[in-house]
Coordinates of C-alpha atoms and ligand atoms in Angstrom, one line a residue:
X1 CA 28.3 -11.4 -18.9
X2 CA 29.4 -8.5 -16.6
X3 CA 27.8 -7.5 -13.3
X4 CA 25.5 -4.5 -12.9
X5 CA 23.7 -5.1 -16.2
X6 CA 20.4 -5.3 -14.4
X7 CA 19.7 -9.0 -14.2
X8 CA 17.4 -8.4 -11.2
X9 CA 15.3 -5.8 -13.2
X10 CA 15.3 -8.1 -16.2
X11 CA 14.0 -11.1 -14.2
X12 CA 11.5 -8.9 -12.3
X13 CA 10.2 -7.4 -15.6
X14 CA 9.8 -10.9 -17.1
X15 CA 7.9 -11.7 -13.9
X16 CA 5.6 -8.7 -14.3
X17 CA 5.0 -9.5 -17.9
X18 CA 4.1 -13.2 -17.2
X19 CA 1.8 -12.2 -14.3
X20 CA 0.0 -9.7 -16.6
X21 CA -0.7 -12.7 -18.8
X22 CA -2.4 -14.4 -15.9
X23 CA 0.4 -16.9 -15.0
X24 CA 1.3 -17.8 -11.5
X25 CA 5.0 -17.2 -11.0
X26 CA 7.7 -17.9 -8.4
X27 CA 11.0 -16.1 -8.4
X28 CA 14.3 -17.3 -7.0
X29 CA 17.8 -15.8 -6.8
X30 CA 20.9 -17.9 -6.5
X31 CA 24.0 -16.1 -5.1
X32 CA 27.2 -18.0 -5.6
X33 CA 29.0 -16.6 -2.6
X34 CA 29.8 -18.6 0.5
X35 CA 28.1 -16.5 3.1
X36 CA 24.9 -18.2 4.3
X37 CA 23.0 -14.9 3.7
X38 CA 24.1 -11.3 3.1
X39 CA 23.0 -10.4 6.6
X40 CA 26.6 -10.2 7.9
X41 CA 28.0 -8.3 4.9
X42 CA 28.6 -4.6 4.9
X43 CA 26.6 -2.3 2.6
X44 CA 29.9 -1.4 1.0
X45 CA 30.3 -5.0 -0.1
X46 CA 26.8 -5.9 -0.9
X47 CA 24.5 -2.9 -1.1
X48 CA 21.2 -3.2 0.8
X49 CA 20.2 -6.3 2.7
X50 CA 16.5 -6.8 1.9
X51 CA 14.4 -8.4 4.6
X52 CA 11.4 -10.7 3.9
X53 CA 8.3 -11.3 6.0
X54 CA 9.8 -14.5 7.4
X55 CA 12.9 -12.7 8.5
X56 CA 15.2 -13.9 5.7
X57 CA 18.0 -11.5 5.0
X58 CA 18.3 -11.5 1.3
X59 CA 19.8 -10.0 -1.8
X60 CA 18.4 -6.7 -2.9
X61 CA 17.1 -8.2 -6.1
X62 CA 14.4 -9.8 -4.0
X63 CA 13.3 -6.2 -3.4
X64 CA 12.9 -5.8 -7.1
X65 CA 11.0 -9.0 -7.4
X66 CA 8.5 -7.9 -4.7
X67 CA 8.1 -4.5 -6.2
X68 CA 7.4 -5.8 -9.7
X69 CA 5.3 -8.8 -9.0
X70 CA 2.8 -10.2 -6.5
X71 CA 4.6 -13.5 -6.0
X72 CA 5.2 -14.6 -2.4
X73 CA 8.7 -14.8 -1.0
X74 CA 10.5 -16.6 1.8
X75 CA 14.0 -17.8 2.7
X76 CA 13.6 -20.4 -0.1
X77 CA 13.6 -17.7 -2.7
X78 CA 17.2 -16.6 -2.1
X79 CA 19.8 -19.4 -2.0
X80 CA 23.5 -19.0 -1.6
X81 CA 26.4 -21.5 -1.9
X82 CA 26.7 -21.1 1.9
X83 CA 23.2 -22.4 2.4
X84 CA 23.6 -25.3 0.0
X85 CA 26.8 -26.4 1.6
X86 CA 25.4 -25.9 5.1
X87 CA 22.6 -28.3 4.4
X88 CA 24.8 -30.9 2.6
X89 CA 27.3 -30.9 5.5
X90 CA 24.5 -31.3 8.0
X91 CA 23.2 -34.3 6.1
X92 CA 26.6 -35.8 5.8
X93 CA 27.2 -35.5 9.5
X94 CA 23.8 -37.1 10.2
X95 CA 24.9 -40.0 8.0
X96 CA 22.4 -39.4 5.2
X97 CA 25.1 -40.2 2.5
X98 CA 26.6 -43.1 4.5
X99 CA 29.1 -45.0 2.3
X100 CA 29.2 -42.4 -0.5
X101 CA 31.7 -39.7 -1.4
X102 CA 29.9 -36.4 -1.3
X103 CA 30.7 -34.4 -4.5
X104 CA 29.7 -31.2 -6.4
X105 CA 28.1 -33.4 -9.0
X106 CA 25.6 -34.8 -8.1
X107 CA 25.2 -33.8 -4.5
X108 CA 25.6 -30.0 -4.7
X109 CA 23.8 -29.9 -8.1
X110 CA 20.9 -32.0 -6.7
X111 CA 20.6 -29.8 -3.7
X112 CA 20.3 -26.7 -6.0
X113 CA 17.8 -28.5 -8.3
X114 CA 15.7 -29.4 -5.2
X115 CA 15.5 -25.8 -4.2
X116 CA 14.1 -24.9 -7.6
X117 CA 11.6 -27.7 -7.5
X118 CA 10.5 -26.6 -4.0
X119 CA 9.9 -23.1 -5.3
X120 CA 7.7 -24.6 -8.1
X121 CA 5.7 -26.7 -5.7
X122 CA 2.8 -24.4 -4.9
X123 CA 0.6 -24.3 -8.0
X124 CA 3.2 -22.3 -9.9
X125 CA 3.2 -22.1 -13.7
X126 CA 6.7 -20.6 -14.2
X127 CA 9.6 -20.3 -11.8
X128 CA 12.0 -17.5 -12.8
X129 CA 15.5 -18.3 -11.5
X130 CA 18.2 -15.7 -11.5
X131 CA 21.8 -16.8 -11.1
X132 CA 24.1 -14.1 -9.7
X133 CA 27.6 -13.5 -10.9
X134 CA 28.9 -13.8 -14.4
X135 CA 29.6 -16.7 -16.8
X136 CA 33.1 -18.0 -16.2
X137 CA 33.1 -17.4 -12.4
X138 CA 34.4 -20.5 -10.6
X139 CA 31.8 -20.2 -7.9
X140 CA 28.8 -20.0 -10.1
X141 CA 29.7 -23.2 -12.1
X142 CA 27.6 -25.6 -9.9
X143 CA 24.6 -23.5 -10.4
X144 CA 25.0 -23.4 -14.1
X145 CA 25.6 -27.1 -14.2
X146 CA 22.4 -27.6 -12.1
X147 CA 20.2 -25.6 -14.5
X148 CA 21.8 -27.5 -17.4
X149 CA 20.7 -30.7 -15.8
X150 CA 17.2 -29.3 -15.2
X151 CA 16.7 -29.3 -18.9
X152 CA 17.3 -33.0 -19.0
X153 CA 15.3 -33.7 -15.9
X154 CA 12.3 -31.6 -16.9
X155 CA 12.4 -31.8 -20.6
X156 CA 13.7 -29.2 -23.1
X157 CA 10.2 -27.7 -23.5
X158 CA 10.0 -27.0 -19.8
X159 CA 13.3 -25.1 -19.3
X160 CA 14.3 -22.0 -21.1
X161 CA 17.6 -20.0 -20.7
X162 CA 17.7 -16.3 -21.0
X163 CA 21.1 -14.7 -21.1
X164 CA 21.7 -11.0 -20.4
X165 CA 24.5 -9.5 -22.3
X166 CA 26.2 -6.2 -23.0
X167 CA 26.3 -4.7 -26.5
X168 CA 28.8 -1.9 -26.0
X169 CA 28.8 1.3 -28.0
X170 CA 32.3 2.3 -29.0
X171 CA 32.1 6.1 -29.3
X172 CA 35.4 6.6 -31.2
X173 CA 34.2 4.2 -33.9
X174 CA 30.5 5.3 -33.7
X175 CA 29.6 1.6 -33.7
X176 CA 28.0 -0.9 -31.4
X177 CA 29.9 -4.2 -31.0
X178 CA 28.3 -7.7 -30.9
X179 CA 31.5 -9.6 -30.3
X180 CA 31.4 -9.7 -26.5
X181 CA 27.9 -11.2 -26.7
X182 CA 29.2 -13.8 -29.1
X183 CA 32.0 -14.7 -26.7
X184 CA 29.8 -14.9 -23.6
X185 CA 27.3 -17.1 -25.4
X186 CA 30.1 -19.3 -26.6
X187 CA 31.3 -19.6 -23.0
X188 CA 27.7 -20.7 -22.0
X189 CA 27.6 -23.2 -24.8
X190 CA 30.9 -24.7 -23.7
X191 CA 29.2 -25.8 -20.5
X192 CA 26.2 -27.1 -22.3
X193 CA 23.8 -24.2 -22.0
X194 CA 22.3 -22.8 -25.2
X195 CA 20.4 -19.6 -24.5
X196 CA 16.9 -19.5 -26.0
X197 CA 16.6 -15.7 -25.5
X198 CA 19.2 -13.0 -25.4
X199 CA 18.5 -9.8 -23.6
X200 CA 21.0 -7.3 -25.1
X201 CA 21.7 -4.3 -22.9
X202 CA 22.7 -1.4 -25.0
X203 CA 22.8 2.4 -24.8
X204 CA 22.2 2.7 -28.5
X205 CA 19.6 1.0 -30.7
X206 CA 20.7 -2.3 -32.1
X207 CA 19.8 -2.4 -35.8
X208 CA 18.0 -5.3 -37.5
X209 CA 21.1 -6.4 -39.3
X210 CA 23.1 -6.4 -36.0
X211 CA 20.4 -8.4 -34.3
X212 CA 20.5 -10.9 -37.2
X213 CA 24.2 -11.2 -36.8
X214 CA 23.9 -11.9 -33.1
X215 CA 21.2 -14.4 -33.8
X216 CA 23.4 -16.2 -36.4
X217 CA 26.5 -16.3 -34.3
X218 CA 24.8 -17.2 -31.1
X219 CA 22.5 -19.8 -32.5
X220 CA 19.4 -17.9 -31.3
X221 CA 16.3 -17.1 -33.3
X222 CA 16.2 -13.5 -34.6
X223 CA 13.0 -12.5 -32.8
X224 CA 14.5 -13.8 -29.5
X225 CA 17.3 -11.3 -29.7
X226 CA 15.7 -8.6 -27.5
X227 CA 17.0 -5.1 -27.2
X228 CA 17.3 -4.0 -23.6
X229 CA 18.0 -0.3 -24.1
X230 CA 18.6 2.2 -21.3
X231 CA 15.4 3.7 -20.0
X232 CA 14.7 6.6 -17.7
X233 CA 12.8 4.5 -15.2
X234 CA 13.1 0.8 -14.4
X235 CA 9.3 0.5 -14.4
X236 CA 9.4 1.0 -18.1
X237 CA 11.2 -2.3 -18.7
X238 CA 8.1 -4.6 -18.8
X239 CA 6.6 -2.3 -21.5
X240 CA 9.9 -2.4 -23.5
X241 CA 9.9 -6.2 -23.4
X242 CA 6.2 -6.4 -24.3
X243 CA 6.8 -4.2 -27.4
X244 CA 9.3 -6.8 -28.6
X245 CA 6.8 -9.7 -27.8
X246 CA 9.1 -11.3 -25.2
X247 CA 6.0 -12.7 -23.5
X248 CA 4.9 -14.5 -26.6
X249 CA 8.4 -15.8 -27.2
X250 CA 8.6 -17.2 -23.7
X251 CA 5.2 -18.8 -23.8
X252 CA 5.8 -20.4 -27.2
X253 CA 9.2 -21.8 -26.1
X254 CA 7.7 -23.2 -22.9
X255 CA 4.7 -24.5 -24.8
X256 CA 2.2 -22.6 -22.5
X257 CA -1.0 -22.4 -24.5
X258 CA -3.5 -20.9 -22.1
X259 CA -2.7 -17.4 -21.2
X260 CA -4.7 -14.2 -21.5
X261 CA -3.4 -11.1 -23.3
X262 CA -0.9 -8.9 -21.6
X263 CA -2.2 -5.8 -19.9
X264 CA 0.4 -3.3 -18.8
X265 CA -2.0 -0.4 -18.2
X266 CA -1.0 -0.1 -14.5
X267 CA 2.7 0.0 -15.4
X268 CA 2.1 2.6 -18.2
X269 CA 0.3 4.8 -15.7
X270 CA 3.2 4.6 -13.3
X271 CA 5.7 5.5 -16.0
X272 CA 3.6 8.5 -17.0
X273 CA 3.4 9.7 -13.4
X274 CA 7.2 9.4 -13.0
X275 CA 8.0 11.1 -16.3
X276 CA 5.5 13.9 -16.2
X277 CA 4.4 14.7 -12.6
X278 CA 2.5 17.8 -11.7
X279 CA 4.5 18.7 -8.7
X280 CA 8.1 18.7 -7.5
X281 CA 9.9 18.7 -4.2
X282 CA 13.3 17.9 -2.6
X283 CA 14.0 15.5 0.2
X284 CA 17.3 15.0 2.0
X285 CA 18.4 11.5 2.9
X286 CA 21.0 11.6 5.6
X287 CA 23.0 8.4 5.4
X288 CA 26.5 7.1 5.5
X289 CA 26.8 4.5 2.8
X290 CA 26.4 7.0 0.0
X291 CA 29.3 5.8 -2.1
X292 CA 27.4 2.6 -2.8
X293 CA 24.5 3.3 -5.2
X294 CA 22.6 0.3 -4.0
X295 CA 22.9 0.7 -0.2
X296 CA 19.6 2.6 0.1
X297 CA 17.8 0.9 -2.8
X298 CA 14.4 0.3 -1.2
X299 CA 14.4 3.7 0.5
X300 CA 15.0 5.3 -2.9
X301 CA 12.3 3.3 -4.5
X302 CA 9.8 3.9 -1.7
X303 CA 10.4 7.7 -1.9
X304 CA 9.7 7.4 -5.6
X305 CA 6.5 5.5 -4.9
X306 CA 5.5 8.2 -2.4
X307 CA 6.0 10.7 -5.2
X308 CA 3.8 8.7 -7.6
X309 CA 1.0 8.7 -5.0
X310 CA 1.3 12.5 -4.8
X311 CA 1.8 13.2 -8.5
X312 CA 5.2 14.6 -7.6
X313 CA 8.8 14.3 -8.6
X314 CA 10.9 13.9 -5.6
X315 CA 14.5 15.0 -6.0
X316 CA 16.7 13.3 -3.4
X317 CA 19.6 15.2 -1.9
X318 CA 22.0 12.7 -0.5
X319 CA 23.7 14.1 2.6
X320 CA 26.7 12.3 4.1
X321 CA 26.1 12.3 7.9
X322 CA 29.8 12.5 8.6
X323 CA 30.0 15.8 6.9
X324 CA 27.4 17.4 9.1
X325 CA 28.7 16.6 12.5
X326 CA 28.8 20.4 13.3
X327 CA 25.5 22.1 13.5
X328 CA 26.3 25.0 11.1
X329 CA 27.3 22.4 8.4
X330 CA 24.0 20.6 9.0
X331 CA 22.0 23.8 8.6
X332 CA 23.9 24.6 5.4
X333 CA 23.4 21.2 3.9
X334 CA 19.7 21.0 4.8
X335 CA 18.7 24.5 4.0
X336 CA 15.8 24.6 1.6
X337 CA 14.9 20.9 1.5
X338 CA 11.2 20.1 2.1
X339 CA 11.7 16.8 4.0
X340 CA 14.5 15.0 5.8
X341 CA 14.7 11.2 6.1
X342 CA 17.2 9.4 8.3
X343 CA 17.4 5.7 7.3
X344 CA 18.7 2.6 9.1
X345 CA 22.4 1.8 9.8
X346 CA 24.9 0.2 12.1
X347 CA 27.9 1.4 14.0
X348 CA 28.8 4.8 15.4
X349 CA 30.3 6.5 12.4
X350 CA 28.2 9.5 11.4
X351 CA 25.8 9.3 14.3
X352 CA 26.2 12.8 15.5
X353 CA 25.5 14.1 12.0
X354 CA 22.2 12.2 12.0
X355 CA 21.3 13.8 15.3
X356 CA 22.1 17.2 14.0
X357 CA 19.8 16.6 11.0
X358 CA 17.0 15.5 13.2
X359 CA 17.4 18.5 15.5
X360 CA 17.3 20.7 12.4
X361 CA 14.1 19.0 11.2
X362 CA 12.4 19.2 14.6
X363 CA 13.3 22.9 15.3
X364 CA 12.7 24.2 11.8
X365 CA 9.4 22.2 11.3
X366 CA 10.7 20.3 8.3
X367 CA 8.8 17.1 7.7
X368 CA 10.9 14.3 9.2
X369 CA 10.9 10.5 8.7
X370 CA 13.1 8.3 10.8
X371 CA 13.6 4.6 10.0
X372 CA 15.1 2.1 12.4
X373 CA 18.4 3.8 13.4
X374 CA 16.6 7.0 12.3
X375 CA 14.0 6.4 15.0
X376 CA 16.6 5.5 17.6
X377 CA 18.5 8.7 16.8
X378 CA 15.3 10.8 16.9
X379 CA 14.6 9.5 20.4
X380 CA 18.2 10.2 21.4
X381 CA 18.0 13.7 20.0
X382 CA 14.7 14.4 21.8
X383 CA 16.2 13.1 25.1
X384 CA 19.3 15.2 24.8
X385 CA 17.8 18.4 23.6
X386 CA 14.3 18.5 24.9
X387 CA 14.4 16.4 28.0
X388 CA 17.9 17.8 28.6
X389 CA 19.4 14.4 29.5
X390 CA 23.0 15.2 28.8
X391 CA 24.9 12.2 27.2
X392 CA 21.7 10.3 26.4
X393 CA 22.5 7.6 23.8
X394 CA 21.9 4.2 22.4
X395 CA 24.0 1.6 24.2
X396 CA 25.1 0.5 20.8
X397 CA 27.3 3.6 20.7
X398 CA 28.0 4.3 24.3
X399 CA 27.7 1.4 26.8
X400 CA 28.3 3.7 29.8
X401 CA 25.7 6.4 28.9
X402 CA 23.9 7.8 31.9
X403 CA 20.7 7.8 29.9
X404 CA 20.4 4.6 27.8
X405 CA 17.3 5.7 25.9
X406 CA 17.9 2.9 23.3
X407 CA 19.2 -0.3 24.7
X408 CA 19.4 -4.1 24.1
X409 CA 16.5 -6.3 24.6
X410 CA 17.1 -8.9 27.4
X411 CA 17.0 -11.8 24.8
X412 CA 19.7 -10.0 22.8
X413 CA 22.1 -9.7 25.7
X414 CA 23.2 -13.2 25.5
X415 CA 23.4 -13.4 21.7
X416 CA 27.0 -14.3 20.5
X417 CA 26.5 -15.3 16.9
X418 CA 26.1 -12.4 14.4
X419 CA 24.3 -14.1 11.6
X420 CA 20.5 -14.1 11.6
X421 CA 20.2 -13.2 15.2
X422 CA 18.6 -9.8 15.1
X423 CA 14.9 -9.1 15.6
X424 CA 14.1 -10.0 12.0
X425 CA 11.0 -10.1 9.8
X426 CA 7.3 -9.3 10.1
X427 CA 5.8 -8.4 13.5
X428 CA 2.4 -6.9 14.3
X429 CA 2.1 -3.4 15.7
X430 CA -0.8 -1.7 17.3
X431 CA -1.4 1.9 16.3
X432 CA -2.7 4.5 18.7
X433 CA -6.0 5.9 17.5
X434 CA -5.9 9.6 16.7
X435 CA -2.2 9.5 16.0
X436 CA -0.7 10.8 12.7
X437 CA 0.5 7.3 11.9
X438 CA -2.9 5.8 12.5
X439 CA -4.4 8.3 10.1
X440 CA -1.8 7.3 7.5
X441 CA -2.5 3.5 7.7
X442 CA -6.2 3.8 8.7
X443 CA -5.7 0.5 10.4
X444 CA -5.5 -0.5 14.1
X445 CA -3.0 -3.3 13.6
X446 CA -0.3 -3.3 10.9
X447 CA 2.5 -5.8 10.0
X448 CA 5.9 -4.5 9.2
X449 CA 9.4 -5.9 8.8
X450 CA 12.2 -5.5 11.3
X451 CA 16.0 -5.8 11.3
X452 CA 17.5 -4.5 14.5
X453 CA 18.9 -5.5 17.9
X454 CA 18.3 -2.3 19.9
X455 CA 15.0 -1.0 21.2
X456 CA 13.4 2.1 22.7
X457 CA 13.9 1.9 26.5
X458 CA 10.4 2.2 27.9
X459 CA 11.8 3.5 31.2
X460 CA 11.9 6.9 29.4
X461 CA 8.4 6.7 27.8
X462 CA 6.5 8.8 30.3
X463 CA 9.1 11.6 30.3
X464 CA 9.2 11.7 26.5
X465 CA 5.4 11.8 26.2
X466 CA 5.1 14.6 28.7
X467 CA 7.4 16.7 26.5
X468 CA 5.6 15.9 23.3
X469 CA 7.2 12.8 21.7
X470 CA 4.5 10.1 21.9
X471 CA 4.8 6.4 21.3
X472 CA 2.1 5.9 18.6
X473 CA 2.8 2.2 17.7
X474 CA 3.4 -0.7 20.2
X475 CA 3.9 -4.4 19.9
X476 CA 0.7 -6.2 20.9
X477 CA 2.0 -7.0 24.3
X478 CA 2.6 -3.3 24.9
X479 CA 6.3 -3.8 25.6
X480 CA 8.1 -2.6 22.5
X481 CA 7.8 0.9 21.1
X482 CA 7.6 0.5 17.3
X483 CA 6.8 4.1 16.4
X484 CA 7.0 7.6 17.8
X485 CA 5.8 11.0 16.6
X486 CA 5.8 14.6 17.6
X487 CA 2.5 16.3 17.6
X488 CA 3.5 19.9 17.5
X489 CA 5.2 19.6 14.1
X490 CA 3.9 19.4 10.5
X491 CA 5.0 15.8 10.1
X492 CA 7.5 14.1 12.4
X493 CA 7.2 10.3 12.4
X494 CA 9.9 7.7 13.2
X495 CA 9.5 3.9 13.2
X496 CA 11.6 1.1 14.5
X497 CA 10.7 -1.1 11.5
X498 CA 11.5 -0.8 7.8
X499 CA 8.4 0.4 5.9
X500 CA 10.5 0.8 2.7
X501 CA 10.5 -3.0 2.2
X502 CA 6.7 -3.1 1.7
X503 CA 6.3 -0.3 -0.7
X504 CA 5.4 -1.0 -4.4
X505 CA 4.9 1.4 -7.3
X506 CA 1.4 0.0 -7.6
X507 CA 0.7 0.4 -3.9
X508 CA 2.9 3.1 -2.4
X509 CA 3.5 2.7 1.4
X510 CA 1.2 4.9 3.4
X511 CA 4.0 6.5 5.4
X512 CA 6.0 7.4 2.3
X513 CA 2.9 8.7 0.8
X514 CA 2.2 10.8 3.9
X515 CA 5.8 12.0 4.2
X516 CA 6.0 13.2 0.6
X517 CA 2.6 14.8 1.0
X518 CA 3.9 16.8 3.9
X519 CA 7.1 17.7 1.8
X520 CA 4.9 18.9 -1.1
X521 CA 2.9 21.1 1.3
X522 CA 6.1 22.5 2.8
X523 CA 7.3 23.3 -0.7
X524 CA 4.0 25.2 -1.3
X525 CA 2.9 22.8 -4.0
X526 CA 5.6 23.8 -6.4
X527 CA 4.9 22.8 -10.0
X528 CA 7.2 20.4 -11.7
X529 CA 9.6 21.5 -14.4
X530 CA 9.1 19.5 -17.5
X531 CA 11.9 17.2 -18.4
X532 CA 12.1 16.3 -22.1
X533 CA 12.4 12.7 -23.2
Ligands
LIG601 N1 21.9 -0.6 14.6 C1 20.6 -0.5 15.1 C2 20.1 -1.8 15.8 O1 20.7 -2.8 15.5 C3 19.6 -0.1 13.9 C4 19.5 -1.1 12.9 C5 18.9 -0.6 11.6 O2 18.8 0.6 11.4 N2 18.5 -1.5 10.7 O3 19.1 -1.8 16.5

């Protein structure tokens, strides 16, 4: 109905709920924009680009899906209009439609339906499909038409529509309003889609009589009008749905008989830990896309998971790297924090601020975690200030630098296209026994996801190691530095890959766990203040 209502969290929570009933699920997100994937979009436009094992650059909702469920994901699970048209046009050029006029209905809608059917192929009980955008958008119409047809193709008992709506609270009148929900359901019905379930987002409780009214006007059963109230943590949403028996309603409507009882104990435990932790600490995240709430989504969640593992509330202090390009400003902004994280990014804006933050962390022995660009800048900082290589830089920011400590891989040098051409997806990495990072993972070989073009330039490896920055993770062929650390420091770890994409509340990532643990120790195990509610 409107964006930012939390369709991704709603879909993920339904996924978690159905998995807890023993069903095998697949999840899929359709994005109606024309980009083939969000990989070429700025974080200001799109928020975070979430990377899957197979290297697909996807919508950040896929991150929610992975954090809430154990379903497996690949490029097939995030489909855009761009992807659909790309494959139709390829087929048309090959002559696959020879003689026919290629049209939105049936060719585009068939292509969409095929993707859903492909997602359902592998022993899956339920495919949860989320359609981005809002009802009434021109560009989402083919997707809505395709799911309408699905109900005919697969039978009405096999397709169920859930519509997420907003029930606003009008403060001046002291009332909530159901009319917008009625309007948006009526827009859905005008294109042939009758929702079976309404998830009504509201900041105030929706009374029984108002729910009855929504049910009547929207042609939905009363028990299927679900209140989706604001909650203090997103991980509480599966419990909120279970309390309203959403799982039973879905199973009944889809005529699924065999399913065990729901068990949300692990989610309840997570929520308890988040709401009432024993300890508290503060970590600074030094980034440059701070105006966009969602730009660092997975980083934020992974820090929260690190907190869960340490029974600790982590307050994040967001520091804009552009505001700390002078050392005193950096010291002022970072004073008192117990950990500093420098995440990934592109382009030269704010780079010097990141370097200042890293210098501050290294010199003041504040636990430091560098991710992707964060590692590249940690290497640059060390080269400049410890190895005294004046002007050391990444060639991304200074092509003429006398000391290119971060540079392009040979195979990247001839790349011209921007879309999907970075080093993307899961790669193995060998950890150095005895290193800090090895003791965090407790494994010799790990698999982590990448999204970058530039790499540590191994010409500088020996000099770096002599002065105390060691390469503690390498690609199996020994050529690429995937992780570095500084020994003479309480916790200074930087990695070329993106560990935040593999952290889940039920299994916090070992590096986020280790980082928060170091921050807790720095903060002298400060007890958490209780927050009511
Ligand atoms: N811009 C850097 C590169 O392309 C870092 C990318 C990132 O942080 N994801 O290598």
